[in-house]
Amino acid sequence: MKRILYLHTGAELYGADIVLLTLLEGLDKTRYEPIVVLPLEGPLVAKLKAINIEVHIIDYPILRRQYFTPKGLIDYLLKYCGSCNAIIELVKNRHIDMIHVNTIAVLEGIYISRKIKVPLIWHVHEILENPKVVYKATSFLMGRFATKIVTVSNAVKNHLLKSRYIKEEKIEVIYNGVNTDKFNSSINTKTLRQELSIPEDAFIVGMIGRVNAIKGQDEFIKIVSTLIGKYKNIYGIIVGDAFPGQEWRVTELKQLIKDSNCSDNFRYLGYRTDSNVLHNLFDVYVLPSVSADSLPTVVLEAMACEKVVVGYKNGGICEMVSDRESGYLEVIGANEKLSDDIEEIYLNDELYKSMAKCSAKRLNNMFSLHMFHKKIDDLYQRV
């Protein structure tokens, strides 16, 4: 029995949180004993405990912008040392065999792995472009201290290689997988449609994600507003909340919807736990991220639910969506083209059905849960 210590940035249920949960759900418990340490409480904790995963909360610092000042750096280092020692004390005498760090922003794995002398797997879900000094610094640390680096897409791998601090042989690309027992096209949406007061004949364009500077909710409103101006039975749904302390972003988003002159056809729902039902309610999923997204889990969920995906052509989505076959990809800011793409499948039901089936087939061939778990297990065996 091998014991693996998992470290992660938070305890919510967004992209990387869901990937960690999915990984642990499929872990062979006859061979591995996972111990998860998180920096705070949140819905992820209850989900992990529900599948009998040992979880501990220790307030360790996450690499955030609040620490990018001289005072912030001192605060970070002091908290870093104290929390690392607390984690080591927690696992003392537990005979940890490996550490799996889930995201770039957790640096505690470096200190702990060297202190207890075990391999360090660094699982990278992000494409960190700015600040460049942080990109360079974290790439150097990964190249220097990680035993193996897992990237969720070739886009992430290539971005890390550009730093020149990481050797290609140290990186392994493992695509995330989606649980198709939960995400599939057979889920009934009648109750949700009634809850949201959306007509039966409505064509629904949706997006799910953090309300932040890069996800592009404002671009989504522009794209859908153009369509609603032509077709009154098109509706736009935005799901997701902001990071604590950034609630002003939600206020601004609501104002944009109000100013769109078609606010009756928009629904802002905040954070929801029924994403599988939402994906089935959508006819089209839109990812208008203005900065490269690594391999958005929500896109995989939409594909599993047999939905057409459209978005900006950057990052991991280029590996997920086959342009003009399972969806549409346009350059960043090409909102008119994305509106035209959605309009094309809105008006052509046969084209829509063909692309939706291609989307689901691509999910099963490239992003299956079985493949994800097998590749993680193979990596653990080699390390």
C-alpha positions in Angstrom: 0.0 0.0 0.0 1.5 3.3 -1.1 0.5 6.5 0.7 0.2 9.6 -1.4 0.0 13.1 0.0 -2.1 15.5 -2.1 -1.8 19.3 -1.8 -4.3 21.6 -3.6 -5.1 25.3 -3.8 -8.6 25.4 -2.5 -11.8 23.5 -1.6 -14.4 24.6 -4.1 -15.8 22.7 -7.1 -14.4 24.4 -10.2 -12.0 23.1 -12.8 -8.9 21.8 -10.9 -11.0 21.0 -7.8 -13.2 18.7 -9.9 -10.1 17.1 -11.5 -8.7 16.2 -8.1 -12.0 14.8 -7.0 -12.3 12.8 -10.2 -8.7 11.5 -9.8 -9.4 10.3 -6.2 -12.7 8.8 -7.1 -11.0 6.4 -9.5 -7.9 5.7 -7.5 -7.3 2.0 -6.7 -7.7 2.0 -2.9 -6.2 -1.5 -2.7 -2.9 -0.1 -3.8 -3.0 3.6 -2.8 -3.9 5.4 0.4 -4.6 9.1 -0.3 -4.1 11.8 2.3 -5.4 15.2 1.2 -4.4 18.4 2.8 -6.3 21.6 1.8 -5.7 25.2 2.9 -9.4 25.9 3.8 -12.8 24.5 4.2 -15.2 24.2 1.3 -17.6 22.0 -0.7 -14.7 19.8 -2.0 -14.1 18.6 1.6 -17.5 17.1 1.9 -17.3 15.5 -1.5 -13.9 13.9 -0.6 -15.1 12.7 2.8 -18.2 11.2 1.1 -15.9 8.8 -0.8 -13.9 8.0 2.4 -10.8 10.1 1.6 -8.8 11.3 4.6 -8.9 15.2 4.5 -7.1 17.7 6.8 -7.2 21.5 6.8 -4.0 23.4 7.3 -3.9 27.1 6.4 -0.9 27.1 4.0 -0.2 30.1 1.7 -1.2 29.9 -2.0 0.9 31.9 -4.5 -1.4 34.8 -5.2 -0.9 38.5 -6.2 -1.3 39.6 -2.6 2.2 38.3 -1.9 3.8 40.1 -4.9 5.2 42.9 -2.7 8.2 43.1 -0.4 6.0 42.9 2.7 3.8 40.2 1.0 6.9 38.1 0.3 8.0 38.2 3.9 4.5 37.2 5.0 4.4 34.4 2.5 7.8 33.0 3.6 6.9 33.1 7.3 3.6 31.4 6.7 5.1 28.9 4.2 7.7 27.6 6.7 5.2 27.3 9.5 2.5 25.5 7.5 5.1 23.2 5.8 6.2 22.1 9.3 2.6 21.6 10.4 2.0 19.3 7.4 5.2 17.4 8.1 4.1 17.0 11.7 0.7 15.7 10.5 2.1 13.0 8.3 5.0 12.1 10.6 5.2 8.3 11.0 2.7 7.9 8.2 5.4 6.7 5.7 4.4 8.9 2.8 5.7 7.5 -0.5 4.9 10.3 -2.9 3.5 13.9 -3.0 1.1 15.0 -5.7 0.7 18.8 -5.9 -2.3 19.9 -7.9 -1.7 23.3 -9.6 1.3 25.7 -9.9 0.3 27.9 -7.0 1.1 25.3 -4.3 4.9 25.5 -3.6 4.8 23.6 -0.3 5.4 20.3 -2.0 9.0 21.4 -2.6 10.0 21.8 1.0 8.0 18.8 2.2 9.2 16.4 -0.5 12.9 17.3 0.2 12.4 17.1 4.0 10.8 13.6 3.9 12.8 12.5 0.8 10.0 11.3 -1.5 9.2 11.9 -5.2 7.2 15.0 -6.1 4.6 15.0 -8.9 3.5 18.5 -10.0 0.2 18.5 -11.8 -0.2 21.7 -13.8 -3.7 22.9 -14.9 -2.8 26.5 -15.7 -1.1 28.6 -18.4 0.5 31.3 -16.3 1.5 34.2 -18.6 1.7 37.1 -16.2 3.5 38.3 -14.2 6.3 37.0 -16.3 8.7 36.9 -13.3 6.3 34.5 -11.6 6.0 32.4 -14.7 9.8 32.1 -14.9 10.2 31.5 -11.2 7.6 28.7 -11.0 9.0 27.1 -14.1 12.4 27.1 -12.6 11.2 25.6 -9.4 9.2 22.9 -11.2 12.2 22.1 -13.5 14.5 21.9 -10.5 12.4 20.1 -7.9 9.6 18.1 -9.5 10.3 14.4 -10.2 7.6 14.5 -12.9 5.4 17.3 -14.3 1.9 16.4 -15.5 0.3 18.9 -17.8 -3.4 18.7 -18.8 -2.7 19.6 -22.4 0.0 20.1 -25.0 -0.7 23.8 -24.8 0.4 23.8 -21.1 3.4 21.6 -21.9 4.6 24.0 -24.7 4.1 27.0 -22.5 6.3 25.5 -19.8 9.0 24.5 -22.3 9.2 28.1 -23.5 10.6 29.0 -20.1 13.7 26.9 -21.0 13.9 25.8 -17.3 12.2 22.5 -17.9 13.4 19.5 -19.9 10.8 18.0 -22.2 11.4 14.4 -20.9 10.3 15.6 -17.4 6.8 16.5 -18.7 3.9 14.1 -19.4 0.6 15.2 -20.9 -2.4 13.5 -19.4 -5.8 14.8 -20.6 -8.5 15.1 -17.9 -11.5 12.8 -18.1 -15.2 13.2 -17.4 -17.6 10.9 -15.6 -20.1 10.1 -18.3 -22.4 8.4 -15.8 -23.0 11.9 -14.5 -22.5 14.0 -17.6 -24.5 12.6 -20.6 -27.3 13.6 -22.9 -30.1 11.7 -21.1 -30.7 14.1 -18.2 -34.1 15.6 -18.0 -34.2 19.5 -17.8 -37.9 20.1 -17.5 -37.8 21.2 -13.8 -34.8 23.5 -14.4 -36.4 25.1 -17.5 -39.5 25.8 -15.4 -37.4 27.2 -12.5 -35.7 29.7 -14.9 -39.0 30.5 -16.8 -37.5 29.6 -20.2 -39.9 28.7 -23.0 -39.9 25.1 -24.5 -38.9 26.4 -27.9 -35.9 28.5 -26.6 -32.4 28.0 -28.1 -30.1 28.4 -25.1 -26.5 29.5 -25.3 -24.6 29.0 -22.0 -21.3 29.3 -20.2 -20.1 28.2 -16.8 -17.0 29.5 -15.0 -15.4 31.8 -12.5 -16.4 35.5 -13.0 -12.9 36.9 -13.4 -10.8 39.0 -15.8 -10.0 36.2 -18.3 -13.1 34.0 -18.6 -14.8 36.5 -20.9 -18.3 36.8 -19.5 -18.5 40.3 -20.9 -17.6 38.9 -24.4 -20.4 36.3 -23.9 -22.9 39.0 -23.3 -21.9 40.8 -26.5 -22.1 37.6 -28.6 -25.5 36.6 -27.3 -26.9 40.1 -27.4 -26.3 40.2 -31.1 -28.2 36.9 -31.6 -31.1 38.0 -29.3 -31.4 41.1 -31.4 -32.3 38.9 -34.4 -34.1 36.0 -32.7 -36.3 36.5 -29.7 -36.3 32.8 -28.7 -32.5 32.8 -28.0 -31.5 32.9 -24.4 -28.2 33.4 -22.7 -27.3 31.8 -19.3 -24.2 32.6 -17.2 -23.2 30.3 -14.3 -20.5 31.0 -11.8 -19.4 33.4 -9.0 -16.3 35.5 -8.3 -13.4 34.8 -5.9 -14.0 36.1 -2.4 -13.2 39.8 -2.3 -14.0 40.2 -6.0 -17.8 40.3 -5.7 -17.7 43.7 -7.6 -17.1 41.7 -10.8 -20.5 40.1 -10.4 -22.1 43.5 -9.8 -20.5 44.8 -13.0 -21.6 41.7 -14.9 -25.2 42.2 -13.8 -25.0 45.8 -14.9 -23.7 44.8 -18.4 -26.7 42.4 -18.7 -29.1 45.2 -17.7 -27.5 47.6 -20.2 -27.7 45.1 -23.0 -31.3 46.0 -23.8 -32.2 42.4 -23.9 -31.9 41.5 -20.2 -35.2 39.5 -20.2 -33.4 36.9 -22.3 -30.4 36.6 -20.0 -30.1 34.5 -16.8 -27.3 35.0 -14.3 -27.4 32.1 -11.9 -24.3 32.4 -9.7 -22.7 29.3 -8.4 -24.6 26.0 -9.0 -24.0 22.4 -8.2 -26.3 21.0 -11.0 -23.9 21.6 -13.9 -24.8 18.3 -15.5 -28.4 19.4 -15.8 -27.3 22.9 -17.0 -25.2 21.4 -19.8 -28.2 19.5 -21.0 -30.3 22.6 -20.9 -27.8 24.5 -23.1 -27.9 24.0 -26.9 -24.5 25.6 -27.4 -21.6 26.0 -24.9 -19.4 29.1 -25.3 -15.9 29.6 -24.0 -14.8 33.2 -24.7 -11.7 33.2 -22.6 -9.5 36.2 -23.4 -6.4 34.5 -22.1 -5.3 30.9 -22.8 -7.3 28.3 -20.9 -5.3 25.0 -20.3 -8.0 22.3 -20.7 -11.3 23.6 -19.3 -13.2 20.9 -17.6 -16.6 22.5 -18.4 -15.9 22.0 -22.1 -15.4 18.3 -21.6 -18.6 18.2 -19.6 -20.4 20.0 -22.5 -19.0 17.5 -25.0 -20.0 14.6 -22.8 -23.6 16.0 -22.9 -23.4 16.0 -26.7 -23.2 19.8 -27.1 -21.6 22.0 -29.8 -18.8 24.1 -28.3 -17.7 27.5 -29.7 -14.9 29.7 -28.4 -11.8 31.6 -28.9 -8.9 29.8 -30.5 -6.3 29.7 -27.7 -5.0 27.2 -25.2 -6.3 23.7 -24.7 -9.6 24.2 -26.4 -7.8 23.8 -29.7 -7.0 20.2 -28.7 -10.6 19.6 -27.5 -12.7 21.0 -30.3 -12.3 20.0 -33.9 -13.0 23.2 -35.7 -15.9 23.1 -38.1 -16.6 19.4 -37.1 -17.5 19.4 -33.4 -17.6 23.2 -32.9 -16.3 26.5 -34.0 -13.0 28.3 -33.0 -12.3 31.9 -33.8 -9.5 34.3 -32.9 -9.8 36.3 -29.7 -12.3 39.2 -30.0 -14.0 37.9 -33.2 -17.4 38.2 -31.6 -19.3 38.8 -34.8 -17.9 35.5 -36.2 -18.8 33.6 -33.1 -22.3 35.0 -33.3 -22.5 34.0 -37.0 -21.3 30.5 -36.1 -24.0 30.1 -33.5 -26.6 31.5 -35.9 -25.5 28.9 -38.6 -26.3 25.9 -36.3 -29.4 27.6 -34.9 -30.8 27.8 -38.5 -29.5 24.3 -39.6 -30.8 21.6 -37.3 -29.0 18.8 -39.3 -25.7 20.5 -39.1 -26.2 21.0 -35.3 -27.0 17.3 -34.7 -24.0 16.2 -36.8 -21.6 18.5 -34.8 -23.1 17.5 -31.5 -22.6 13.8 -32.2 -19.0 14.5 -33.3 -18.4 16.4 -30.1 -19.5 13.4 -27.9 -17.5 11.0 -30.0 -14.4 13.1 -29.6 -14.9 13.1 -25.9 -15.2 9.3 -25.7 -12.1 8.8 -27.9 -9.7 11.3 -26.3 -11.0 12.3 -22.9 -12.4 9.2 -21.3 -12.4 8.7 -17.6 -10.8 5.2 -18.0 -7.9 6.6 -20.0 -7.3 9.4 -17.4 -7.2 7.0 -14.5 -5.1 4.5 -16.3 -2.5 7.1 -17.3 -2.3 8.4 -13.7 -1.9 4.9 -12.4 0.8 4.1 -14.9 2.6 7.3 -13.8 2.4 6.4 -10.1 3.8 3.0 -10.9 6.8 4.4 -12.7 7.5 7.1 -10.2 
